[in-house]
Amino acid sequence: MSQVLSPDKSLDYYHYSHLPKEELVARIERLRREKNAVILAHNYQVGEIQDLADFTGDSLGLSLEATKTDADLIVFCGVNFMAESAKILNPEKRVLLPHIGAGCSLADSITPESLDDWKARYPGYTVVTYINSSAEVKAESYICCTSANAVSVVRSLDTDKILFTPDRNLGRWVAAQVPEKEIAIYDGVCPTHDVLRGASLERTHGTYPDAIIIAHPECRQDVIELAHEVCSTTGMIKAVAKYPLAKTFIIATEHGMIHQLKLRFPDKEFVPADGCIGCRLHCPYMKMTGLQDVYFALEEERFEIELAEDVIEGARLALERMMAVPRDH
Ligand code: 13P
């Protein structure tokens, strides 16, 4: 569960560094070597964090990297539930979340208690829980999924009755791909994706009529209906590669993704889906982690993810069942 701090205590956690960027990067490099640490960064992190990471990727890819690493310390530049997943899959390793405030509104929209209520409403349904959830909720679920394998996970189950939690947009998208199953869907959303409307995307497409539209399945149905490709963030990299002749792509997900796409495809143009220079598809939690936080995380070995053993055991079962299913894309 995301840690809840009293306002007084939370002030103690903020450290500021006046070191210049080059010095911070040099110190991070030194500490990373000395402490045998690996830095994992989600595709939504700020550019300078993506640039110094050992691995960047989507939730599934980073979970996989966490299981493969022989580092002693995993510094997870992402949000709380991602660092928790790395810990659950590697209970013997130390996992650090550089910014204590890096939570997730979607993960916080479901609790073990609210999941119990939904289970009571849908007795006999198999619970499939999106990785954007707390360890405690995962421990109460049969299997997890990410946006990169949700369809395959649901198809892999030998039951026709699924309770999909907590993202209703992803759940609806999965239900459309697997119409043969009865899928009850929890009522959570990612506010960063849910803010985008089809009308806004249409206006952007009007400005770039030849552009290929790529959307994350956390977007609303009216957005998904306009998209040429619907996929996870790493799936977006593969999707761009499918269109060698296209020059422009409209990206309907958190704008950090555009940094990664520009690095990989410097000759292409990437436009935020809302067409807004400031970009409304902005996750405040993903953008909390800066270089100074990574430096302090390595220097002081903070903020370590700690979970109860029974929670780790339950959640690990749900995550390992997921890991046995191949990616959708
Ligand atoms: P991906 O797994 O596609 O990277 O998405 C993670 C996420 O939190 C989307 O909001």
Short mmCIF file of C-alpha atoms and ligand atoms in Angstrom, two decimals:
data_model
loop_
_atom_site.label_atom_id
_atom_site.label_comp_id
_atom_site.label_asym_id
_atom_site.label_seq_id
_atom_site.Cartn_x
_atom_site.Cartn_y
_atom_site.Cartn_z
CA MET A 1 0.00 0.00 0.00
CA SER A 2 1.28 3.50 -0.65
CA GLN A 3 2.70 4.87 2.55
CA VAL A 4 0.61 7.61 4.14
CA LEU A 5 2.71 10.22 5.94
CA SER A 6 1.56 12.89 8.33
CA PRO A 7 2.19 16.38 6.88
CA ASP A 8 4.88 16.99 9.52
CA LYS A 9 6.73 13.78 8.81
CA SER A 10 6.52 14.11 5.04
CA LEU A 11 8.46 17.39 5.22
CA ASP A 12 11.42 15.47 6.69
CA TYR A 13 11.65 13.43 3.52
CA TYR A 14 12.32 16.25 1.12
CA HIS A 15 15.99 16.72 0.47
CA TYR A 16 17.20 19.31 -1.97
CA SER A 17 20.52 19.29 -3.68
CA HIS A 18 22.17 22.35 -5.16
CA LEU A 19 24.70 20.21 -7.00
CA PRO A 20 24.80 20.81 -10.76
CA LYS A 21 23.36 18.11 -12.99
CA GLU A 22 26.79 16.82 -14.16
CA GLU A 23 27.92 16.36 -10.54
CA LEU A 24 24.71 14.54 -9.59
CA VAL A 25 25.10 12.20 -12.57
CA ALA A 26 28.77 11.56 -11.68
CA ARG A 27 27.86 10.74 -8.09
CA ILE A 28 25.04 8.45 -9.20
CA GLU A 29 27.46 6.62 -11.53
CA ARG A 30 30.00 6.16 -8.72
CA LEU A 31 27.43 4.95 -6.17
CA ARG A 32 25.79 2.65 -8.71
CA ARG A 33 29.15 0.91 -9.27
CA GLU A 34 30.20 0.85 -5.60
CA LYS A 35 26.89 -0.57 -4.40
CA ASN A 36 26.27 -2.94 -7.32
CA ALA A 37 22.94 -1.24 -8.00
CA VAL A 38 20.73 -1.40 -11.06
CA ILE A 39 18.55 1.56 -12.05
CA LEU A 40 15.24 0.68 -13.67
CA ALA A 41 13.12 3.48 -15.15
CA HIS A 42 9.60 3.45 -16.48
CA ASN A 43 8.93 5.02 -19.88
CA TYR A 44 7.03 7.88 -18.17
CA GLN A 45 9.99 9.10 -16.11
CA VAL A 46 11.56 12.50 -16.87
CA GLY A 47 14.07 12.32 -19.74
CA GLU A 48 17.21 12.65 -17.63
CA ILE A 49 16.19 9.66 -15.49
CA GLN A 50 15.37 7.57 -18.57
CA ASP A 51 18.78 8.52 -19.98
CA LEU A 52 20.79 7.31 -17.01
CA ALA A 53 18.81 4.12 -16.33
CA ASP A 54 20.28 0.68 -16.99
CA PHE A 55 16.88 -0.37 -18.34
CA THR A 56 13.78 1.51 -19.42
CA GLY A 57 10.53 -0.23 -20.14
CA ASP A 58 6.87 -0.88 -19.45
CA SER A 59 5.55 -2.46 -16.24
CA LEU A 60 5.95 -5.99 -17.57
CA GLY A 61 9.42 -5.45 -19.02
CA LEU A 62 10.70 -3.85 -15.81
CA SER A 63 9.24 -6.66 -13.68
CA LEU A 64 11.10 -9.11 -15.91
CA GLU A 65 14.35 -7.14 -15.61
CA ALA A 66 13.93 -7.18 -11.84
CA THR A 67 13.82 -10.98 -11.88
CA LYS A 68 16.92 -11.24 -14.11
CA THR A 69 19.26 -8.82 -12.34
CA ASP A 70 22.23 -9.91 -10.23
CA ALA A 71 22.50 -6.43 -8.67
CA ASP A 72 22.28 -6.16 -4.87
CA LEU A 73 20.16 -3.01 -4.95
CA ILE A 74 17.30 -2.26 -7.34
CA VAL A 75 16.60 1.48 -7.64
CA PHE A 76 13.14 1.65 -9.15
CA CYS A 77 12.39 4.97 -10.85
CA GLY A 78 8.68 4.65 -11.35
CA VAL A 79 5.81 4.57 -8.89
CA ASN A 80 5.21 2.64 -5.71
CA PHE A 81 3.31 -0.36 -7.11
CA MET A 82 6.13 -1.00 -9.63
CA ALA A 83 8.81 -1.02 -6.93
CA GLU A 84 6.57 -3.29 -4.85
CA SER A 85 6.28 -5.72 -7.77
CA ALA A 86 10.08 -5.82 -8.08
CA LYS A 87 10.32 -6.61 -4.35
CA ILE A 88 7.61 -9.29 -4.52
CA LEU A 89 9.42 -11.01 -7.38
CA ASN A 90 12.81 -10.67 -5.59
CA PRO A 91 12.11 -10.80 -1.86
CA GLU A 92 15.81 -11.39 -1.13
CA LYS A 93 16.85 -8.14 -2.85
CA ARG A 94 16.67 -4.61 -1.54
CA VAL A 95 14.39 -2.41 -3.66
CA LEU A 96 14.43 1.38 -3.35
CA LEU A 97 11.80 3.87 -4.51
CA PRO A 98 13.72 7.18 -4.81
CA HIS A 99 10.72 9.45 -4.11
CA ILE A 100 8.43 8.51 -1.23
CA GLY A 101 5.53 10.42 -2.81
CA ALA A 102 5.52 8.48 -6.09
CA GLY A 103 2.13 6.80 -5.74
CA CYS A 104 -0.62 5.93 -8.23
CA SER A 105 -4.23 7.14 -8.07
CA LEU A 106 -5.43 4.07 -9.95
CA ALA A 107 -3.67 1.69 -7.52
CA ASP A 108 -5.15 3.66 -4.62
CA SER A 109 -8.69 3.31 -6.06
CA ILE A 110 -8.89 -0.29 -4.86
CA THR A 111 -8.28 -1.69 -1.38
CA PRO A 112 -8.53 -5.25 -0.05
CA GLU A 113 -11.86 -4.21 1.51
CA SER A 114 -13.34 -2.75 -1.68
CA LEU A 115 -12.14 -5.83 -3.58
CA ASP A 116 -13.96 -8.00 -1.01
CA ASP A 117 -17.16 -6.04 -1.72
CA TRP A 118 -16.82 -6.68 -5.43
CA LYS A 119 -16.04 -10.36 -4.87
CA ALA A 120 -19.23 -10.63 -2.82
CA ARG A 121 -21.18 -9.10 -5.73
CA TYR A 122 -19.63 -11.55 -8.20
CA PRO A 123 -19.28 -14.89 -6.41
CA GLY A 124 -17.38 -17.52 -8.35
CA TYR A 125 -15.67 -14.96 -10.64
CA THR A 126 -11.89 -15.25 -11.05
CA VAL A 127 -10.12 -12.04 -10.07
CA VAL A 128 -7.69 -10.61 -12.63
CA THR A 129 -5.92 -7.56 -11.21
CA TYR A 130 -3.97 -5.01 -13.18
CA ILE A 131 -0.41 -4.57 -11.92
CA ASN A 132 -1.36 -0.96 -11.00
CA SER A 133 -2.54 -2.09 -7.57
CA SER A 134 -1.10 -2.50 -4.09
CA ALA A 135 0.66 -5.68 -2.98
CA GLU A 136 -2.23 -6.37 -0.59
CA VAL A 137 -4.77 -6.27 -3.44
CA LYS A 138 -2.56 -8.49 -5.61
CA ALA A 139 -2.38 -10.98 -2.72
CA GLU A 140 -6.20 -11.24 -2.83
CA SER A 141 -6.29 -11.76 -6.60
CA TYR A 142 -5.89 -14.96 -8.60
CA ILE A 143 -3.66 -13.49 -11.30
CA CYS A 144 -2.20 -10.14 -12.31
CA CYS A 145 -1.86 -8.60 -15.75
CA THR A 146 -0.24 -5.55 -17.32
CA SER A 147 -1.32 -3.61 -20.39
CA ALA A 148 1.15 -5.76 -22.37
CA ASN A 149 -0.48 -9.12 -21.58
CA ALA A 150 -4.02 -8.43 -20.29
CA VAL A 151 -5.78 -10.06 -23.25
CA SER A 152 -3.57 -13.18 -23.15
CA VAL A 153 -3.96 -13.43 -19.37
CA VAL A 154 -7.77 -13.38 -19.59
CA ARG A 155 -7.75 -15.83 -22.52
CA SER A 156 -5.37 -18.17 -20.64
CA LEU A 157 -7.84 -18.77 -17.79
CA ASP A 158 -10.03 -21.83 -18.03
CA THR A 159 -13.00 -19.96 -16.65
CA ASP A 160 -15.56 -17.77 -18.43
CA LYS A 161 -16.35 -15.49 -15.50
CA ILE A 162 -13.79 -12.83 -14.75
CA LEU A 163 -13.77 -9.95 -12.29
CA PHE A 164 -11.31 -7.46 -13.80
CA THR A 165 -9.86 -4.82 -11.46
CA PRO A 166 -9.23 -1.91 -11.02
CA ASP A 167 -9.04 -0.12 -14.43
CA ARG A 168 -12.42 0.06 -16.18
CA ASN A 169 -10.98 1.36 -19.48
CA LEU A 170 -8.45 -1.47 -19.75
CA GLY A 171 -11.15 -3.91 -18.60
CA ARG A 172 -13.52 -2.71 -21.33
CA TRP A 173 -10.81 -2.99 -23.95
CA VAL A 174 -9.97 -6.55 -22.85
CA ALA A 175 -13.68 -7.47 -22.82
CA ALA A 176 -13.94 -6.29 -26.45
CA GLN A 177 -11.05 -8.60 -27.44
CA VAL A 178 -12.42 -11.58 -25.53
CA PRO A 179 -16.21 -11.39 -26.13
CA GLU A 180 -16.67 -15.08 -25.33
CA LYS A 181 -16.04 -14.41 -21.61
CA GLU A 182 -18.27 -12.63 -19.14
CA ILE A 183 -16.15 -9.85 -17.63
CA ALA A 184 -17.33 -7.77 -14.68
CA ILE A 185 -15.27 -4.61 -14.40
CA TYR A 186 -14.27 -2.59 -11.32
CA ASP A 187 -14.73 1.17 -11.40
CA GLY A 188 -11.21 2.65 -11.26
CA VAL A 189 -9.39 4.78 -13.83
CA CYS A 190 -6.00 6.34 -14.39
CA PRO A 191 -6.84 10.07 -14.29
CA THR A 192 -3.90 10.85 -16.59
CA HIS A 193 -5.41 8.77 -19.40
CA ASP A 194 -9.08 9.18 -18.56
CA VAL A 195 -8.85 12.96 -19.06
CA LEU A 196 -8.41 12.57 -22.82
CA ARG A 197 -11.56 12.73 -24.96
CA GLY A 198 -12.13 11.50 -28.50
CA ALA A 199 -13.10 15.05 -29.54
CA SER A 200 -9.72 16.39 -28.48
CA LEU A 201 -7.89 13.57 -30.27
CA GLU A 202 -9.96 14.19 -33.42
CA ARG A 203 -8.92 17.83 -33.38
CA THR A 204 -5.24 16.84 -33.13
CA HIS A 205 -5.75 14.31 -35.94
CA GLY A 206 -7.32 17.09 -38.01
CA THR A 207 -4.03 19.00 -37.74
CA TYR A 208 -1.99 15.87 -38.62
CA PRO A 209 -4.37 13.91 -40.87
CA ASP A 210 -1.70 11.42 -42.04
CA ALA A 211 -0.52 10.60 -38.54
CA ILE A 212 -0.80 7.13 -37.04
CA ILE A 213 -2.61 7.21 -33.69
CA ILE A 214 -1.20 5.01 -30.92
CA ALA A 215 -3.15 4.80 -27.66
CA HIS A 216 -2.64 3.15 -24.30
CA PRO A 217 -5.54 0.85 -23.29
CA GLU A 218 -6.05 2.94 -20.13
CA CYS A 219 -7.66 5.53 -22.47
CA ARG A 220 -11.43 5.85 -22.75
CA GLN A 221 -13.38 3.95 -25.39
CA ASP A 222 -13.95 7.02 -27.62
CA VAL A 223 -10.15 7.42 -27.83
CA ILE A 224 -9.51 3.71 -28.39
CA GLU A 225 -12.00 3.71 -31.28
CA LEU A 226 -9.91 6.33 -33.11
CA ALA A 227 -6.55 4.59 -32.56
CA HIS A 228 -4.69 2.58 -35.20
CA GLU A 229 -2.74 0.77 -32.48
CA VAL A 230 -3.59 0.09 -28.83
CA CYS A 231 -0.73 -1.15 -26.69
CA SER A 232 1.46 -0.86 -23.62
CA THR A 233 4.20 1.76 -23.54
CA THR A 234 6.90 -0.64 -24.79
CA GLY A 235 4.34 -1.93 -27.29
CA MET A 236 4.32 1.63 -28.68
CA ILE A 237 7.97 1.28 -29.68
CA LYS A 238 7.15 -1.88 -31.61
CA ALA A 239 4.04 -0.21 -33.09
CA VAL A 240 6.05 2.72 -34.53
CA ALA A 241 8.45 0.23 -36.14
CA LYS A 242 5.46 -1.29 -37.98
CA TYR A 243 4.98 1.93 -40.00
CA PRO A 244 8.34 2.69 -41.67
CA LEU A 245 6.72 5.07 -44.17
CA ALA A 246 4.76 7.11 -41.64
CA LYS A 247 6.34 10.40 -40.58
CA THR A 248 4.08 11.48 -37.72
CA PHE A 249 2.56 9.61 -34.78
CA ILE A 250 -0.01 10.88 -32.31
CA ILE A 251 0.71 9.43 -28.88
CA ALA A 252 -2.18 8.95 -26.46
CA THR A 253 -0.41 8.25 -23.21
CA GLU A 254 1.65 10.05 -20.56
CA HIS A 255 4.05 12.41 -22.37
CA GLY A 256 7.24 10.86 -20.89
CA MET A 257 6.79 8.19 -23.56
CA ILE A 258 7.61 10.72 -26.25
CA HIS A 259 11.17 11.06 -24.88
CA GLN A 260 11.77 7.33 -25.34
CA LEU A 261 10.18 7.31 -28.81
CA LYS A 262 12.28 10.27 -29.98
CA LEU A 263 15.46 8.54 -28.79
CA ARG A 264 14.61 5.45 -30.78
CA PHE A 265 13.15 7.13 -33.86
CA PRO A 266 14.92 10.49 -34.24
CA ASP A 267 13.55 10.99 -37.80
CA LYS A 268 9.90 10.70 -36.80
CA GLU A 269 7.59 13.28 -35.32
CA PHE A 270 5.62 12.51 -32.15
CA VAL A 271 2.65 14.65 -31.16
CA PRO A 272 0.85 14.50 -27.78
CA ALA A 273 -2.73 13.35 -28.36
CA ASP A 274 -4.37 16.37 -26.75
CA GLY A 275 -2.41 18.63 -29.09
CA CYS A 276 -1.54 20.82 -26.15
CA ILE A 277 2.03 22.09 -25.78
CA GLY A 278 1.86 21.85 -21.98
CA CYS A 279 0.40 18.34 -22.39
CA ARG A 280 -2.48 17.39 -20.14
CA LEU A 281 -1.54 13.71 -20.21
CA HIS A 282 0.87 14.29 -17.36
CA CYS A 283 1.26 11.94 -14.40
CA PRO A 284 2.36 14.04 -11.41
CA TYR A 285 3.58 10.94 -9.57
CA MET A 286 5.76 9.69 -12.41
CA LYS A 287 7.33 13.12 -12.64
CA MET A 288 8.24 13.41 -8.94
CA THR A 289 11.53 11.56 -9.24
CA GLY A 290 14.49 13.73 -10.18
CA LEU A 291 18.24 13.18 -10.33
CA GLN A 292 18.63 14.40 -6.76
CA ASP A 293 16.20 11.72 -5.54
CA VAL A 294 18.16 8.98 -7.29
CA TYR A 295 21.37 10.32 -5.77
CA PHE A 296 19.91 10.44 -2.23
CA ALA A 297 18.33 7.00 -2.74
CA LEU A 298 21.73 5.49 -3.55
CA GLU A 299 23.65 7.49 -0.96
CA GLU A 300 21.26 6.87 1.95
CA GLU A 301 19.70 3.64 0.62
CA ARG A 302 16.20 5.00 0.89
CA PHE A 303 13.17 4.47 0.56
CA GLU A 304 13.29 0.75 0.92
CA ILE A 305 10.19 -1.24 0.03
CA GLU A 306 9.13 -3.39 2.94
CA LEU A 307 6.19 -5.77 2.77
CA ALA A 308 4.80 -8.38 5.14
CA GLU A 309 5.86 -11.93 4.28
CA ASP A 310 2.29 -13.24 3.84
CA VAL A 311 1.51 -10.35 1.48
CA ILE A 312 4.64 -11.12 -0.55
CA GLU A 313 3.67 -14.79 -0.74
CA GLY A 314 0.10 -14.11 -1.91
CA ALA A 315 1.06 -11.38 -4.36
CA ARG A 316 3.95 -13.45 -5.74
CA LEU A 317 1.59 -16.23 -6.69
CA ALA A 318 -0.59 -13.79 -8.66
CA LEU A 319 2.45 -12.20 -10.35
CA GLU A 320 4.12 -15.52 -11.16
CA ARG A 321 0.92 -16.85 -12.74
CA MET A 322 1.01 -13.73 -14.92
CA MET A 323 4.70 -14.15 -15.80
CA ALA A 324 3.94 -17.59 -17.24
CA VAL A 325 1.66 -16.00 -19.89
CA PRO A 326 3.33 -14.57 -23.04
CA ARG A 327 3.05 -10.87 -23.96
CA ASP A 328 0.22 -9.74 -26.27
CA HIS A 329 2.69 -7.48 -28.06
P1 13P B 1 2.75 0.22 -19.14
O1 13P B 1 2.79 -1.08 -18.44
O2 13P B 1 2.14 0.16 -20.49
O3 13P B 1 4.10 0.83 -19.18
O4 13P B 1 1.80 1.21 -18.35
C1 13P B 1 1.99 1.50 -17.03
C2 13P B 1 1.08 2.52 -16.53
O5 13P B 1 1.08 2.79 -15.34
C3 13P B 1 0.18 3.20 -17.45
O6 13P B 1 -0.45 4.27 -16.83
#
